[in-house]
Short mmCIF file of C-alpha atoms in Angstrom, two decimals:
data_model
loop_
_atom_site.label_atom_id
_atom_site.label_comp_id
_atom_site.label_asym_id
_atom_site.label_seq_id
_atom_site.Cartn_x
_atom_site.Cartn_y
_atom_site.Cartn_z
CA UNK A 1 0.00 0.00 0.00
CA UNK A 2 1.50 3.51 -0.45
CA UNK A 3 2.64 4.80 1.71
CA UNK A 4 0.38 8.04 2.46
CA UNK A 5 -2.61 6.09 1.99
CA UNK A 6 -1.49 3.92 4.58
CA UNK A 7 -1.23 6.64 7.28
CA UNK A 8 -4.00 7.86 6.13
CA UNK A 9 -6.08 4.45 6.79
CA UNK A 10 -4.08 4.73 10.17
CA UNK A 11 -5.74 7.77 10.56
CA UNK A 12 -9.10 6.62 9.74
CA UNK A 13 -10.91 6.49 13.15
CA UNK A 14 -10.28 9.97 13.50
CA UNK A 15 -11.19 11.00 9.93
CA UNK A 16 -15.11 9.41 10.44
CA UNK A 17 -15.12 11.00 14.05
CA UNK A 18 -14.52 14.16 12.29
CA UNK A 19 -17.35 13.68 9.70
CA UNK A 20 -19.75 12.52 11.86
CA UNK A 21 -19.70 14.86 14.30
CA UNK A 22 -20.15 17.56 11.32
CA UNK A 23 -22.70 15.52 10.06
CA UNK A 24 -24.77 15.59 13.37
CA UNK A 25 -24.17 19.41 13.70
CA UNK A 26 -24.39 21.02 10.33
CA UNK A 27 -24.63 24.42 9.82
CA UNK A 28 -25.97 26.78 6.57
CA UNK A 29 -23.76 28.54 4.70
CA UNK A 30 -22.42 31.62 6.58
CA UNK A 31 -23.08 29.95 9.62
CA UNK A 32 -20.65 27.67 9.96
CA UNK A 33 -19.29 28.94 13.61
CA UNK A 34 -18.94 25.65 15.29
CA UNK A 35 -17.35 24.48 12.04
CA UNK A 36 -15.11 26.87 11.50
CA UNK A 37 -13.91 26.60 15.24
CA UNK A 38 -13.45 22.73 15.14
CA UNK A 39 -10.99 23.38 11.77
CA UNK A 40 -9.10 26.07 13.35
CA UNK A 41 -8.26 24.42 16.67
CA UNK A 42 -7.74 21.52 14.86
CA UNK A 43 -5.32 23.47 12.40
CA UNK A 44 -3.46 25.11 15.46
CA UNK A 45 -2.88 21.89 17.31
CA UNK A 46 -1.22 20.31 14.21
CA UNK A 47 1.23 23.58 14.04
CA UNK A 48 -0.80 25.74 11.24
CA UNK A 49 -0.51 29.33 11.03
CA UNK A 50 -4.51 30.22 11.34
CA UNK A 51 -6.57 33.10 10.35
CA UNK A 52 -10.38 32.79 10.79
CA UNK A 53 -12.90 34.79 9.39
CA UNK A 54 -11.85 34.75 6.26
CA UNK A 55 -14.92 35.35 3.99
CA UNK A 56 -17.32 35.91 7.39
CA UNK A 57 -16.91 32.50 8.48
CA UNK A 58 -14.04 30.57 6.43
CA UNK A 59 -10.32 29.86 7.79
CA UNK A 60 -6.84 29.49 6.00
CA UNK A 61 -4.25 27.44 7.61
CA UNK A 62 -0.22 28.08 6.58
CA UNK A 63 1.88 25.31 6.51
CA UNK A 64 5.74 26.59 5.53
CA UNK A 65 7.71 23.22 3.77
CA UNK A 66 11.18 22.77 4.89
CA UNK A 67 12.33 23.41 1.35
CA UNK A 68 11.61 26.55 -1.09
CA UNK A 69 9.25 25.96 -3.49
CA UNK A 70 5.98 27.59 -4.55
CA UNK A 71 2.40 28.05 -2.96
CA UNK A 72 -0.58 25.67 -3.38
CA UNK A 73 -3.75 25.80 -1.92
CA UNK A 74 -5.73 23.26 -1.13
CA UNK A 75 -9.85 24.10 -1.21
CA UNK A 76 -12.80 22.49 1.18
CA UNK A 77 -15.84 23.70 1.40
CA UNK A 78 -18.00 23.48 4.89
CA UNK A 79 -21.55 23.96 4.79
CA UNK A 80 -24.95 22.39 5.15
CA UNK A 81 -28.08 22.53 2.97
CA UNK A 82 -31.66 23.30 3.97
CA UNK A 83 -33.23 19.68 4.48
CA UNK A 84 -34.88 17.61 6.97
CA UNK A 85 -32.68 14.44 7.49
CA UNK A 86 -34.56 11.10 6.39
CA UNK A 87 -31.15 8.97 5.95
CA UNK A 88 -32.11 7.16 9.55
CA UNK A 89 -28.33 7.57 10.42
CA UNK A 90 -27.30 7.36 13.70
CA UNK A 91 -25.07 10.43 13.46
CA UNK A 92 -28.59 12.32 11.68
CA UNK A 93 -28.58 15.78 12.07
CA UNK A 94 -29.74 17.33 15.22
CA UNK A 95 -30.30 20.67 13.65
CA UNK A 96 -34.16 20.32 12.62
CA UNK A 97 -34.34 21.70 8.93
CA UNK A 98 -30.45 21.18 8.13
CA UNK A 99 -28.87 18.16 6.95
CA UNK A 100 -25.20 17.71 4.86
CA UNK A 101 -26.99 16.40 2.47
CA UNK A 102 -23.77 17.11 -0.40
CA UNK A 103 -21.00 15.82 1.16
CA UNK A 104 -19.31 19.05 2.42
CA UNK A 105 -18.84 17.15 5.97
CA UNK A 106 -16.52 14.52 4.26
CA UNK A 107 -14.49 17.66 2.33
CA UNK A 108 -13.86 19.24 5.68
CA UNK A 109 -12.68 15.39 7.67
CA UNK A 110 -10.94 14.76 4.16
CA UNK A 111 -8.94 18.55 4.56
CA UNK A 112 -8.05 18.04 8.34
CA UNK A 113 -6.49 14.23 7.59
CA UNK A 114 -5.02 15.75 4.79
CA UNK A 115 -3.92 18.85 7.20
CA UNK A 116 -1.97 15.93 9.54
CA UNK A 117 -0.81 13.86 6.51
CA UNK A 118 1.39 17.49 5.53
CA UNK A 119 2.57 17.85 8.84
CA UNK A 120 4.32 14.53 9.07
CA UNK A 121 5.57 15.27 5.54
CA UNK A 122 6.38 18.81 6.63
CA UNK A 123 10.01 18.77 6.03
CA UNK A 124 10.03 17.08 2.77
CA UNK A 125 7.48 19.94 1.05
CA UNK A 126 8.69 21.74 -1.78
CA UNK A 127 7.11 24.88 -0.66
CA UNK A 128 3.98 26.32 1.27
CA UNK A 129 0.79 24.85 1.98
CA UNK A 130 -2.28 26.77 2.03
CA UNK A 131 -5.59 25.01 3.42
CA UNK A 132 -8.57 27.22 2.90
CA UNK A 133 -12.01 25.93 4.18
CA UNK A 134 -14.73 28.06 2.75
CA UNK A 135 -18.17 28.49 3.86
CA UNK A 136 -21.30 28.97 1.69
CA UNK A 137 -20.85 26.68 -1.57
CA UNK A 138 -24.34 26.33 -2.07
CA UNK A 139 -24.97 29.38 -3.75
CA UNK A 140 -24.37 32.14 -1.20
CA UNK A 141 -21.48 33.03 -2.40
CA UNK A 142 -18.36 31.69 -0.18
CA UNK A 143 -15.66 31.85 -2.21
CA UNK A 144 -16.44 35.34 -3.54
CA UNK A 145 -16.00 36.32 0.10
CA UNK A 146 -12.83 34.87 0.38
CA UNK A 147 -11.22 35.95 -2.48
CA UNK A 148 -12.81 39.20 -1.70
CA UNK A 149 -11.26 39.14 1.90
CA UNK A 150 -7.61 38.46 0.52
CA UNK A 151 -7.55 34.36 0.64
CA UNK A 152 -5.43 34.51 -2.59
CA UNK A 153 -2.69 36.93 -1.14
CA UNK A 154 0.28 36.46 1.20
CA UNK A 155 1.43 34.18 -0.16
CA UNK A 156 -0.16 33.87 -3.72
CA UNK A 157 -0.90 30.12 -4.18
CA UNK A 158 0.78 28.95 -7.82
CA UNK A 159 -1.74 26.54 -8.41
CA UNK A 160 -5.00 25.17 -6.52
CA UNK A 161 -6.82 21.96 -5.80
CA UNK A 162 -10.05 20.81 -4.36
CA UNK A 163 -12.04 17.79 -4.79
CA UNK A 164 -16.00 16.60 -4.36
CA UNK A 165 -16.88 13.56 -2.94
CA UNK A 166 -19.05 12.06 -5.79
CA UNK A 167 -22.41 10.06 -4.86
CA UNK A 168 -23.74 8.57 -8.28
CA UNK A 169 -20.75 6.36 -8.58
CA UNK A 170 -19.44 3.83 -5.45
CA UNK A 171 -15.71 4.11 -4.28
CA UNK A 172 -13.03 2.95 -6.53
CA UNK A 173 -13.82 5.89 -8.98
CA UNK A 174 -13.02 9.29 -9.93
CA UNK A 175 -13.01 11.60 -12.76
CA UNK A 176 -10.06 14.13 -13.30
CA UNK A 177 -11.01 16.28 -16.65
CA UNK A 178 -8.25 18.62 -17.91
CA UNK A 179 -10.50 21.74 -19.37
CA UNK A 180 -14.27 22.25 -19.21
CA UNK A 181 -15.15 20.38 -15.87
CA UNK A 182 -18.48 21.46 -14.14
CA UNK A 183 -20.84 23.59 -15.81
CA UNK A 184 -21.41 27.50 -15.63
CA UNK A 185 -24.62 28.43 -14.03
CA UNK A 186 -26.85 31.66 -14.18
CA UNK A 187 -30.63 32.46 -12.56
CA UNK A 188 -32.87 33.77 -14.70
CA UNK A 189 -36.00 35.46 -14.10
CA UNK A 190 -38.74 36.46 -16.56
CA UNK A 191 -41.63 38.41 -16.34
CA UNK A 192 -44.81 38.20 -18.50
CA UNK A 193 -47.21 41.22 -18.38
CA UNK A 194 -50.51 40.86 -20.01
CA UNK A 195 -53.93 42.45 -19.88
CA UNK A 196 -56.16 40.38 -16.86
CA UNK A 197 -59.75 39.87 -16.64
CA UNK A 198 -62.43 37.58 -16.19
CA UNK A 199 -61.61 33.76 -16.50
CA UNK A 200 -65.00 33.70 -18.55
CA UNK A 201 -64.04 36.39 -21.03
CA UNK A 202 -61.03 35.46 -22.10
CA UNK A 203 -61.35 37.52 -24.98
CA UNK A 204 -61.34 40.62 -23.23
CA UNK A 205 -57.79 39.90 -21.86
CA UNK A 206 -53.86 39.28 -23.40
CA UNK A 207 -53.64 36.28 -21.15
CA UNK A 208 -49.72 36.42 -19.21
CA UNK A 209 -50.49 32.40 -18.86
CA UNK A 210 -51.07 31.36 -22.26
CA UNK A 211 -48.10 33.72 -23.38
CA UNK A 212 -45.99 32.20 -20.51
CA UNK A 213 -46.67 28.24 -21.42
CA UNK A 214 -45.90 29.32 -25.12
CA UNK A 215 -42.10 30.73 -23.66
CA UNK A 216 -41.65 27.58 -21.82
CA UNK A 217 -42.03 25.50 -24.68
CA UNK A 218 -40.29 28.00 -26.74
CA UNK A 219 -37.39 28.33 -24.64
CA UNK A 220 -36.96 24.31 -24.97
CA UNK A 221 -36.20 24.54 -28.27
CA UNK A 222 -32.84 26.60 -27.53
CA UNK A 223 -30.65 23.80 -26.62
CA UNK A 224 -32.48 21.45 -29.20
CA UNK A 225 -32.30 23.76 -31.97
CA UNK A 226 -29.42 26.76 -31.62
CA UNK A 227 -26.62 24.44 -29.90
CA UNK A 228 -24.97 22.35 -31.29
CA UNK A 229 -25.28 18.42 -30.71
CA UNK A 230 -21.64 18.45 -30.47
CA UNK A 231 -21.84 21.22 -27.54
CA UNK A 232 -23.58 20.93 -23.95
CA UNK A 233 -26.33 23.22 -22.46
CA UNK A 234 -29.27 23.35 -20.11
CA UNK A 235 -32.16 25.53 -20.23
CA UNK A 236 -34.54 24.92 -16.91
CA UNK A 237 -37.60 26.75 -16.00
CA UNK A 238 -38.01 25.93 -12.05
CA UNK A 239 -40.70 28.01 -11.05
CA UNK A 240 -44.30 29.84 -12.20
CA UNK A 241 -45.87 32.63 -10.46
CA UNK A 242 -48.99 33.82 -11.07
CA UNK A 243 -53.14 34.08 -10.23
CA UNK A 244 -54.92 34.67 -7.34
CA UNK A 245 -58.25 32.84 -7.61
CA UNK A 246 -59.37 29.56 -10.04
CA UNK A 247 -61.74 32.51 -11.84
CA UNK A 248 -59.41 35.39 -12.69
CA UNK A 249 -56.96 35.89 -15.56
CA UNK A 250 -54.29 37.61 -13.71
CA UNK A 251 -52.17 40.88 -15.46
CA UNK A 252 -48.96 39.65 -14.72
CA UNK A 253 -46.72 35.96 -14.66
CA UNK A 254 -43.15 35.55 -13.16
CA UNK A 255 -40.86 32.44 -14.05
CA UNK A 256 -37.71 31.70 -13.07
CA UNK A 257 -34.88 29.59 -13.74
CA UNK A 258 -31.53 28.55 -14.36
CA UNK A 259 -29.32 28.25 -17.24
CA UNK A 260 -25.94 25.84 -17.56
CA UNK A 261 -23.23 26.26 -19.84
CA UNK A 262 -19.54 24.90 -20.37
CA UNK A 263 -18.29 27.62 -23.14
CA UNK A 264 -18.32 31.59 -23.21
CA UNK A 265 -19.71 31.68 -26.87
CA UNK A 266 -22.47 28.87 -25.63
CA UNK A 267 -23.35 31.27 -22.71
CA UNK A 268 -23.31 33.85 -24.67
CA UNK A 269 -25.81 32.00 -27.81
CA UNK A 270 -28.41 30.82 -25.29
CA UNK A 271 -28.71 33.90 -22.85
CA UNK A 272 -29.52 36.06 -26.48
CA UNK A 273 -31.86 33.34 -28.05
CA UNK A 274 -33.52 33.28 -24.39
CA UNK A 275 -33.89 37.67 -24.68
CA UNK A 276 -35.09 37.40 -28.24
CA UNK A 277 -37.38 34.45 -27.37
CA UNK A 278 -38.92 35.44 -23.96
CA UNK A 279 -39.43 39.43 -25.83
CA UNK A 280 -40.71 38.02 -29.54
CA UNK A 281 -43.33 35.30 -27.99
CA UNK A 282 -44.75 37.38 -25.45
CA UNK A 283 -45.32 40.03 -27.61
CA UNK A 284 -47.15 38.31 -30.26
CA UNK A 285 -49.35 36.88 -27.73
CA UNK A 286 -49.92 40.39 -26.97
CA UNK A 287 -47.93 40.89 -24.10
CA UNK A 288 -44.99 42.38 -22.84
CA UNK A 289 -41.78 39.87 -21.92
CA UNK A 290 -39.08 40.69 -19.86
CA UNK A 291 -35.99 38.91 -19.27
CA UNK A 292 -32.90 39.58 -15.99
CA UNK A 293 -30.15 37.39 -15.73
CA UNK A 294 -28.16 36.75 -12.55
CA UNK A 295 -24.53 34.85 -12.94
CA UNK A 296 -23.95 32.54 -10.10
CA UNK A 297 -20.54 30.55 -11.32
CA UNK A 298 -18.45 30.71 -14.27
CA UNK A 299 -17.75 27.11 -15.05
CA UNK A 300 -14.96 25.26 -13.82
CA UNK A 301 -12.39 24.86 -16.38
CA UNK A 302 -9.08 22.84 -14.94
CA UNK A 303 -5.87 23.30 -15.99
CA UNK A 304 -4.12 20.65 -18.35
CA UNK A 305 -1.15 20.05 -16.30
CA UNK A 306 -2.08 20.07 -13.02
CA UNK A 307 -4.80 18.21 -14.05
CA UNK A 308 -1.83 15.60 -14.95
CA UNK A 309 -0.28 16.05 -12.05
CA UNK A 310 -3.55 15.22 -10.20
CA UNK A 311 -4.30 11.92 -12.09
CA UNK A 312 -0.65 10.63 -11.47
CA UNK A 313 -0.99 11.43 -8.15
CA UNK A 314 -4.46 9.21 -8.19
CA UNK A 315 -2.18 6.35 -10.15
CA UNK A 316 0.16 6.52 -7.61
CA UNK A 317 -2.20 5.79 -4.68
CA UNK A 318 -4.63 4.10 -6.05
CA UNK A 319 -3.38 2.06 -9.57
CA UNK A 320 -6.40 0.48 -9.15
CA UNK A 321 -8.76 3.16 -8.98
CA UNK A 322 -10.89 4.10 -12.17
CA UNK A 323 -10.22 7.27 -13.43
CA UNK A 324 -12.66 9.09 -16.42
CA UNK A 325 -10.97 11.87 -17.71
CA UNK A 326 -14.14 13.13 -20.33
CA UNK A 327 -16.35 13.36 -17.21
CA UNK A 328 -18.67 16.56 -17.39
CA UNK A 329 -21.06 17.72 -15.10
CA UNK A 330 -24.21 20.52 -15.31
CA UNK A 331 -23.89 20.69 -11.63
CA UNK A 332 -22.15 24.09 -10.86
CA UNK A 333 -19.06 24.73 -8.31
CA UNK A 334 -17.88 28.13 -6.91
CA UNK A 335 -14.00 26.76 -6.41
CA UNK A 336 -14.23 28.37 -10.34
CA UNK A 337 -13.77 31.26 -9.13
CA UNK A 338 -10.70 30.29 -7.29
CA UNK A 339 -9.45 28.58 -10.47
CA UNK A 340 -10.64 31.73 -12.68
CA UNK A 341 -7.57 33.52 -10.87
CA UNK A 342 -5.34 30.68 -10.16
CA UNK A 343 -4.47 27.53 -12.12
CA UNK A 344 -5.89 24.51 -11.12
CA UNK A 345 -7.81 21.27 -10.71
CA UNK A 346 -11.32 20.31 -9.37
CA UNK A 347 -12.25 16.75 -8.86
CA UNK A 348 -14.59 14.13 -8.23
CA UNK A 349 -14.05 11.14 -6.07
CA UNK A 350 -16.69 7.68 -6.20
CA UNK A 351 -18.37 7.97 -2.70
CA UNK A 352 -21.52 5.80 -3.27
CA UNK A 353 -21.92 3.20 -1.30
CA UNK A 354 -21.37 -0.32 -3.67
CA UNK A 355 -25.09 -1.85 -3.19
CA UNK A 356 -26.73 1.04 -6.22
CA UNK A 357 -30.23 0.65 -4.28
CA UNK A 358 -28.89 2.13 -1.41
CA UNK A 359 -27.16 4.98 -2.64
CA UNK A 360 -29.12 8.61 -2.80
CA UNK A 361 -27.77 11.22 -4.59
CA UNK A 362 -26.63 15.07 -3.80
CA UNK A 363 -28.98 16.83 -2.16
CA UNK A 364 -31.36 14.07 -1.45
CA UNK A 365 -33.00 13.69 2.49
CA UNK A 366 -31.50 10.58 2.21
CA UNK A 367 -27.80 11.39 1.43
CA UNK A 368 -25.01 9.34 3.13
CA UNK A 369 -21.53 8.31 2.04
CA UNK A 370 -19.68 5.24 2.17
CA UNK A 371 -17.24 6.24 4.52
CA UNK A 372 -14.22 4.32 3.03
CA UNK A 373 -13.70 6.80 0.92
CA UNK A 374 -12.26 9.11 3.17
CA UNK A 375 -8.68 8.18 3.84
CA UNK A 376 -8.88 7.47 0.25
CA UNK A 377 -9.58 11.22 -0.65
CA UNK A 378 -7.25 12.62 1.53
CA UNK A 379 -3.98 10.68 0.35
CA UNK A 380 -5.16 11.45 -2.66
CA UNK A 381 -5.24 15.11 -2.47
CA UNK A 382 -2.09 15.05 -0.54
CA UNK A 383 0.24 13.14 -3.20
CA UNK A 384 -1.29 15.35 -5.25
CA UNK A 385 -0.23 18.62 -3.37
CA UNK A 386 3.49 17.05 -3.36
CA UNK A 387 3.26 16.33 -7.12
CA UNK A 388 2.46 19.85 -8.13
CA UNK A 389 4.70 21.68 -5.58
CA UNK A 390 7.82 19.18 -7.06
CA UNK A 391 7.15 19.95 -10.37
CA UNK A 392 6.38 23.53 -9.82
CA UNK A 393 9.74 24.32 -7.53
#
C-alpha cells in the first residue's frame, strides 16, 4: 500500500469522528461557527498558522515546507443545505431543517487528515501549503468572500486543488477532466405582463399564462435547436408565479430559472436566443416579456497540467482506482472562481456506497456516504499537493 494512503487508513478512526460529528451538527452557509472553530483548533494543534474569518466564516491554515518551493492551496468547502434528514443515520442531524446532504462534511474530515498527513511530511514539502475551508458553496457566495477578503494573497498560491466527494458512482472511482469540468450556471427570471380579466371572457384579456406556457415551450427549443449536438447546455424553467383565484386571468406571470453552460460563446448564444425568445413570444401573444439574468458561477475549467499532475498522483495511490478523464457535469461549483484567478484542478471522487439501491444522490434527504472513501480522498489530495509543488519548484 502507499505509503500516504497507509497513514491515512491509520488515521481513519479519527477521519469518520470528524465527519460525523459535522454531520450531526451542520450548519448553513455563513453559519458555519462551530465548524469553522473545530478546523481552526484543529489546524493550530497540528502547528498551522490560522486566520479565521476569512470570507465571514471561512479559515486558511499556513503550513511553511522545509524546502523553497511555490504556494498551493488546497480548497474544502464546509456547509450544510436546507433539508430535513430522512437517511435514519445514527449520526442524523440534530439541527431540525439542516442536513449535509452534499458531502461538504466529508471535504472538511478529508482537509483536516489531509492537514496531519502534511505535517508529518512537513520537512520534505517543496514549498507552502495553504488550506482554505470556505463556507457557503451552495450558492451564497463563499468563495467570492474569500477571495474578496484576501484568501489569494500572502502568499499567492501557484496553483490550486479541491475535490467533491461524488455520490452517483461507489468508491473505486473518480473523474479528473483537464479543461471544461463542471458547468457554468446563471438564474434567470422572466416576467410576462398581459392584460387580466375575467376567466370567462377570455377575450377581453392578453392572457400572461397562455403567453408564458408558449415561452416555456419555446425556450426548450434553444438547446435542441441553436446548440450544437456536439456542444452541452441546459435551459430549466423551475418556477411559475402567477393568479390569485381559479376565476381570474391575472395581469402579470413571473418564471424563473436557471441556465448551464460549459463555453463563453455557448453562454453567450443561449442567454440572447432566451432575450429574443422570452421578448418576440410574449409580444405576439400580446404581451410584454421581460428577461434579468443573474450569474452565479463561471464554469470550472481545470488546468491541463495540473490536471496531470492530479491523475498521477491518483495512479500513484490508487493504480487500481478508475479514473474518467471526459467526465462533465451541469452541476455548478464556486471553487471556479478560485481557479478563474489561479491555475488549477477540481475533482470528483466515487463515494456511493457499492449496493446502487442504497445509494441517494446530492442533495437528497437521504444522502449518506460510504465512509471508506475518506482516507482514500485525503492521500489522494495530498500526493497530489506534493506532485504539483515538485514539479512547480
Amino acid at each position: 500500500m502507499h505509503p500516504i494512503l497507509a497513514r491515512a487508513h491509520e488515521l481513519k478512526a479519527k477521519t469518520i469522528g470528524w465527519r460525523r460529528d459535522l454531520h450531526t451538527n451542520p450548519e448553513l452557509g455563513f453559519q458555519e461557527v462551530r465548524t469553522a472553530g473545530l478546523v481552526a483548533a484543529e489546524l493550530e494543534r497540528l502547528g498551522y498558522s490560522v486566520t479565521r474569518g476569512v470570507g465571514k466564516t471561512g479559515v486558511v491554515g499556513l503550513l511553511q515546507g522545509g524546502k523553497p518551493g511555490p504556494c498551493v492551496l488546497l480548497r474544502f468547502d464546509m456547509d450544510a443545505l436546507p433539508l430535513q434528514e430522512e437517511s435514519g443515520a445514527e449520526y442524523s442531524s440534530v439541527n431540525a431543517g439542516v442536513m449535509h446532504a452534499c458531502g461538504h462534511d466529508g471535504h472538511v474530515a478529508i482537509g483536516l487528515t489531509a492537514a496531519a498527513l502534511l505535517t508529518e511530511l512537513q520537512p520534505t514539502l517543496n514549498g507552502t501549503i495553504k488550506l482554505v475551508f470556505q463556507p457557503a458553496e451552495e450558492g451564497l457566495g463563499g468563495a467570492a468572500a474569500m477571495i474578496q477578503d484576501g484568501v489569494l494573497n500572502e502568499p499567492t498560491p501557484l496553483a490550486a486543488l479541491g475535490l467533491h466527494l461524488w455520490n452517483e458512482h461507489p468508491v473505486g472511482w473518480a473523474a479528473v477532466t483537464p479543461g471544461p469540468f463542471m458547468a457554468g450556471a446563471d438564474m434567470f427570471k422572466v416576467k410576462i405582463t398581459g392584460k387580466g380579466g375575467h376567466g370567462a371572457m377570455p377575450h377581453l384579456t392578453f392572457d400572461p399564462v397562455l403567453a408564458a406556457a408558449q415561452v416555456i415551450t419555446a425556450l426548450q427549443s434553444i438547446t435542441a435547436r441553436n446548440v450544437s449536438p456536439f456542444e452541452s447546455a441546459v435551459v430549466s424553467v423551475t418556477q411559475i408565479k402567477a393568479g390569485t383565484s381559479f376565476n381570474i386571468i391575472p395581469a402579470e406571470v413571473e418564471l424563473a430559472g436557471t441556465v448551464r453552460t460549459f463555453k463563453p460563446e455557448i453562454h453567450d448564444l443561449v442567454q440572447a436566443r432566451m432575450r429574443n425568445l422570452v421578448e418576440s413570444v410574449s409580444l405576439g401573444m400580446g404581451c410584454q416579456g421581460e428577461i434579468q439574468f443573474v450569474e452565479y458561477t463561471p464554469p470550472v475549467v481545470n488546468a491541463p497540467e495540473i490536471t496531470r499532475l492530479v491523475q498521477q498522483a491518483l495512479q500513484q495511490v490508487a493504480p487500481e482506482i478508475q479514473v474518467n478523464s471526459d467526465e462533465l457535469s451541469s452541476v455548478s461549483e464556486d471553487m471556479a472562481l478560485f481557479l478563474e484567478k489561479v491555475p488549477g484542478c477540481f475533482f470528483f471522487i466515487g463515494s456511493g456506497v457499492a449496493d446502487a439501491t442504497k445509494r441517494f444522490g446530492h442533495h437528497h434527504p437521504k444522502f449518506d456516504i460510504d465512509e471508506e472513501v475518506l482516507p482514500l480522498a485525503a492521500a489522494i489530495i495530498t500526493q497530489a499537493a506534493i506532485n504539483v509543488m515538485r514539479a512547480t519548484s
